[in-house]
mmCIF file of C-alpha atoms in Angstrom:
data_model
loop_
_atom_site.group_PDB
_atom_site.id
_atom_site.type_symbol
_atom_site.label_atom_id
_atom_site.label_comp_id
_atom_site.label_asym_id
_atom_site.label_seq_id
_atom_site.Cartn_x
_atom_site.Cartn_y
_atom_site.Cartn_z
ATOM 1 C CA MET A 25 -0.480 0.626 -0.508
ATOM 2 C CA SER A 26 1.563 3.220 -0.768
ATOM 3 C CA HIS A 27 0.920 6.633 0.651
ATOM 4 C CA ILE A 28 0.509 9.912 -2.286
ATOM 5 C CA ARG A 29 1.788 12.962 -0.480
ATOM 6 C CA ALA A 30 3.700 16.668 -1.939
ATOM 7 C CA MET A 31 7.337 15.738 -3.162
ATOM 8 C CA THR A 32 10.025 17.187 -1.206
ATOM 9 C CA THR A 33 13.878 17.800 -1.941
ATOM 10 C CA ASN A 34 14.483 14.306 0.004
ATOM 11 C CA ASP A 35 13.134 12.798 -2.703
ATOM 12 C CA LEU A 36 14.739 13.554 -5.683
ATOM 13 C CA ALA A 37 17.706 11.332 -5.967
ATOM 14 C CA ALA A 38 14.589 8.308 -5.382
ATOM 15 C CA VAL A 39 12.173 10.309 -8.676
ATOM 16 C CA SER A 40 15.006 11.129 -10.580
ATOM 17 C CA ARG A 41 15.649 6.853 -10.497
ATOM 18 C CA LEU A 42 12.107 5.933 -10.769
ATOM 19 C CA LEU A 43 11.828 8.413 -13.844
ATOM 20 C CA GLY A 44 15.501 7.154 -15.618
ATOM 21 C CA GLN A 45 14.183 3.497 -15.258
ATOM 22 C CA SER A 46 10.027 4.037 -16.732
ATOM 23 C CA TRP A 47 11.299 6.257 -19.504
ATOM 24 C CA ARG A 48 13.946 3.721 -20.666
ATOM 25 C CA GLN A 49 11.674 1.044 -19.843
ATOM 26 C CA THR A 50 8.214 2.711 -21.840
ATOM 27 C CA TYR A 51 10.354 4.598 -24.449
ATOM 28 C CA SER A 52 13.178 2.702 -25.489
ATOM 29 C CA PRO A 53 10.746 0.307 -27.918
ATOM 30 C CA ILE A 54 9.718 3.705 -29.607
ATOM 31 C CA MET A 55 12.795 5.712 -29.703
ATOM 32 C CA GLY A 56 15.444 3.235 -29.385
ATOM 33 C CA GLU A 57 17.958 2.914 -26.506
ATOM 34 C CA GLU A 58 20.444 5.219 -27.253
ATOM 35 C CA ASN A 59 17.429 7.957 -27.974
ATOM 36 C CA SER A 60 15.618 7.227 -24.659
ATOM 37 C CA ALA A 61 18.374 7.432 -22.797
ATOM 38 C CA ARG A 62 20.073 10.946 -23.676
ATOM 39 C CA LEU A 63 16.341 12.549 -23.332
ATOM 40 C CA SER A 64 15.957 10.702 -19.897
ATOM 41 C CA ASP A 65 19.664 11.485 -18.415
ATOM 42 C CA GLU A 66 18.788 15.510 -19.715
ATOM 43 C CA LYS A 67 14.789 15.604 -18.690
ATOM 44 C CA HIS A 68 15.112 13.640 -15.726
ATOM 45 C CA ALA A 69 18.676 15.333 -13.668
ATOM 46 C CA PRO A 70 18.085 15.741 -9.940
ATOM 47 C CA GLU A 71 18.693 19.420 -10.678
ATOM 48 C CA LYS A 72 16.279 18.915 -12.898
ATOM 49 C CA LEU A 73 14.022 17.659 -11.244
ATOM 50 C CA ALA A 74 14.845 20.319 -8.047
ATOM 51 C CA ALA A 75 14.329 23.516 -10.462
ATOM 52 C CA GLU A 76 10.985 22.026 -11.431
ATOM 53 C CA LEU A 77 9.765 20.986 -8.032
ATOM 54 C CA ALA A 78 10.558 25.202 -7.286
ATOM 55 C CA ASP A 79 8.300 26.455 -10.034
ATOM 56 C CA ASP A 80 5.039 27.416 -7.850
ATOM 57 C CA ASN A 81 2.706 26.655 -11.492
ATOM 58 C CA LYS A 82 4.365 22.908 -11.174
ATOM 59 C CA MET A 83 2.945 20.186 -7.979
ATOM 60 C CA SER A 84 4.908 17.077 -7.864
ATOM 61 C CA PHE A 85 3.845 13.688 -5.874
ATOM 62 C CA VAL A 86 5.351 10.977 -4.740
ATOM 63 C CA ALA A 87 3.893 6.984 -4.045
ATOM 64 C CA GLU A 88 5.553 6.492 -0.908
ATOM 65 C CA ARG A 89 5.850 2.832 0.358
ATOM 66 C CA ALA A 90 5.505 1.508 3.923
ATOM 67 C CA ASP A 91 9.134 1.423 3.924
ATOM 68 C CA GLY A 92 10.025 4.927 2.328
ATOM 69 C CA SER A 93 10.880 4.190 -0.683
ATOM 70 C CA ILE A 94 9.360 5.441 -3.922
ATOM 71 C CA ALA A 95 6.373 4.069 -6.201
ATOM 72 C CA GLY A 96 5.379 6.382 -8.809
ATOM 73 C CA TYR A 97 5.779 9.774 -9.671
ATOM 74 C CA ALA A 98 3.326 12.957 -11.051
ATOM 75 C CA MET A 99 3.967 16.151 -11.607
ATOM 76 C CA ALA A 100 1.653 18.791 -13.405
ATOM 77 C CA SER A 101 2.021 22.497 -14.397
ATOM 78 C CA MET A 102 -0.385 25.349 -14.791
ATOM 79 C CA ASP A 103 0.415 27.963 -17.561
ATOM 80 C CA GLU A 104 -0.144 31.532 -17.440
ATOM 81 C CA HIS A 105 -3.301 31.228 -18.806
ATOM 82 C CA GLY A 106 -4.495 28.048 -16.420
ATOM 83 C CA ASP A 107 -4.547 25.787 -18.171
ATOM 84 C CA VAL A 108 -2.864 22.311 -16.626
ATOM 85 C CA MET A 109 -0.615 20.000 -17.782
ATOM 86 C CA LEU A 110 -0.161 16.337 -16.884
ATOM 87 C CA ASP A 111 3.562 16.500 -17.444
ATOM 88 C CA ARG A 112 4.437 13.238 -15.877
ATOM 89 C CA LEU A 113 2.459 9.909 -14.315
ATOM 90 C CA HIS A 114 6.073 7.080 -13.829
ATOM 91 C CA ILE A 115 5.244 3.754 -12.082
ATOM 92 C CA GLU A 116 7.811 1.185 -11.350
ATOM 93 C CA ALA A 117 6.887 -1.273 -13.476
ATOM 94 C CA GLN A 118 6.491 -4.312 -10.034
ATOM 95 C CA GLU A 119 2.759 -1.540 -9.320
ATOM 96 C CA PHE A 120 1.663 -2.427 -12.636
ATOM 97 C CA GLY A 121 -2.172 -2.833 -11.926
ATOM 98 C CA GLY A 122 -1.372 -2.407 -8.270
ATOM 99 C CA GLY A 123 -3.856 1.023 -8.162
ATOM 100 C CA VAL A 124 -0.244 3.077 -7.297
ATOM 101 C CA ALA A 125 -1.135 5.403 -11.387
ATOM 102 C CA VAL A 126 -4.452 6.008 -10.531
ATOM 103 C CA ASP A 127 -3.585 7.571 -7.250
ATOM 104 C CA LEU A 128 -1.390 9.958 -8.459
ATOM 105 C CA LEU A 129 -4.299 10.516 -10.969
ATOM 106 C CA HIS A 130 -6.643 11.451 -8.518
ATOM 107 C CA ALA A 131 -4.362 13.347 -6.604
ATOM 108 C CA VAL A 132 -3.365 15.531 -9.171
ATOM 109 C CA LEU A 133 -6.960 15.907 -10.061
ATOM 110 C CA ALA A 134 -7.911 17.192 -6.610
ATOM 111 C CA ALA A 135 -5.151 19.265 -6.777
ATOM 112 C CA HIS A 136 -6.307 21.711 -9.961
ATOM 113 C CA ALA A 137 -10.591 20.968 -8.326
ATOM 114 C CA GLY A 138 -12.162 23.917 -10.480
ATOM 115 C CA ILE A 139 -10.587 24.130 -13.500
ATOM 116 C CA PRO A 140 -12.632 22.703 -16.548
ATOM 117 C CA SER A 141 -10.496 19.780 -17.472
ATOM 118 C CA ILE A 142 -6.777 18.726 -17.582
ATOM 119 C CA ALA A 143 -4.668 17.610 -20.622
ATOM 120 C CA LEU A 144 -1.716 15.428 -20.976
ATOM 121 C CA GLU A 145 0.994 14.994 -24.217
ATOM 122 C CA VAL A 146 1.796 10.637 -25.008
ATOM 123 C CA ILE A 147 3.967 9.785 -27.321
ATOM 124 C CA GLU A 148 2.025 7.414 -29.908
ATOM 125 C CA GLY A 149 3.439 3.985 -29.006
ATOM 126 C CA ASN A 150 2.685 3.533 -25.658
ATOM 127 C CA ASP A 151 -0.255 1.659 -25.467
ATOM 128 C CA ARG A 152 0.040 1.232 -22.355
ATOM 129 C CA ALA A 153 -0.338 5.348 -21.379
ATOM 130 C CA ILE A 154 -2.819 5.283 -23.919
ATOM 131 C CA ALA A 155 -5.316 3.520 -22.417
ATOM 132 C CA PHE A 156 -4.878 4.035 -18.812
ATOM 133 C CA TYR A 157 -5.484 7.608 -20.073
ATOM 134 C CA ARG A 158 -8.298 6.427 -21.692
ATOM 135 C CA LYS A 159 -9.993 4.504 -18.963
ATOM 136 C CA HIS A 160 -9.789 7.024 -17.444
ATOM 137 C CA GLY A 161 -11.602 9.519 -19.175
ATOM 138 C CA PHE A 162 -9.095 11.447 -21.422
ATOM 139 C CA GLU A 163 -9.775 11.846 -25.525
ATOM 140 C CA VAL A 164 -7.220 12.434 -27.664
ATOM 141 C CA VAL A 165 -8.004 15.637 -29.276
ATOM 142 C CA GLU A 166 -4.927 16.676 -31.414
ATOM 143 C CA ARG A 167 -2.276 14.419 -33.151
ATOM 144 C CA ARG A 168 1.257 15.942 -33.918
ATOM 145 C CA PRO A 169 4.865 15.085 -35.001
ATOM 146 C CA ALA A 170 6.471 14.249 -31.679
ATOM 147 C CA ALA A 171 9.509 15.946 -31.333
ATOM 148 C CA HIS A 172 12.610 14.873 -29.078
ATOM 149 C CA GLY A 173 14.056 12.914 -31.900
ATOM 150 C CA VAL A 174 10.943 10.080 -32.538
ATOM 151 C CA GLY A 175 11.075 10.109 -35.930
ATOM 152 C CA GLY A 176 8.265 8.711 -37.689
ATOM 153 C CA HIS A 177 5.318 8.459 -34.471
ATOM 154 C CA ALA A 178 3.300 10.585 -33.336
ATOM 155 C CA LEU A 179 1.822 13.380 -29.827
ATOM 156 C CA LEU A 180 -1.058 12.230 -28.979
ATOM 157 C CA ILE A 181 -2.564 15.280 -26.933
ATOM 158 C CA MET A 182 -5.390 13.873 -24.511
ATOM 159 C CA ARG A 183 -7.911 15.953 -23.136
ATOM 160 C CA ARG A 184 -9.926 15.250 -19.735
ATOM 161 C CA MET A 185 -12.730 17.216 -19.134
ATOM 162 C CA LEU A 186 -13.230 17.837 -15.399
ATOM 163 C CA PRO A 187 -16.670 18.326 -13.361
ATOM 164 C CA ARG A 188 -17.335 21.672 -12.349
ATOM 165 C CA ALA A 189 -17.918 22.139 -7.646
#
């Protein structure tokens, strides 16, 4: 059983490791091992995560096990127009199907209660994530070429409308 809480600076190393493992496992088959490793190293370094954690427009959550280890991580950002983007939701593979991803998603949604919708980007080919988000009310609203050197793949923009309070 995991407890969802706000991420702290004490979690930086563990979250960086989790993101590196999850990113490589998910995206190596899609964009290649070298490309996925390079991008993960750039995006998921503890100092990058620390800067995001200090950004008032971003909210980060972790799923913490009873032993203090981190089982999952989610981060959402709000832009100057009040639009919210679920930028990351990653869990350890051993947690697949155990409800950790749902709990993290619910924490993000609860933290943004009152907004009209939440969006996310997912690379086409990440079928597990696409199915998860569809199951939880997200719909594909746009398809465009993916950046980050993911040639030949599309980026799907998914959005979920949220109930008004």
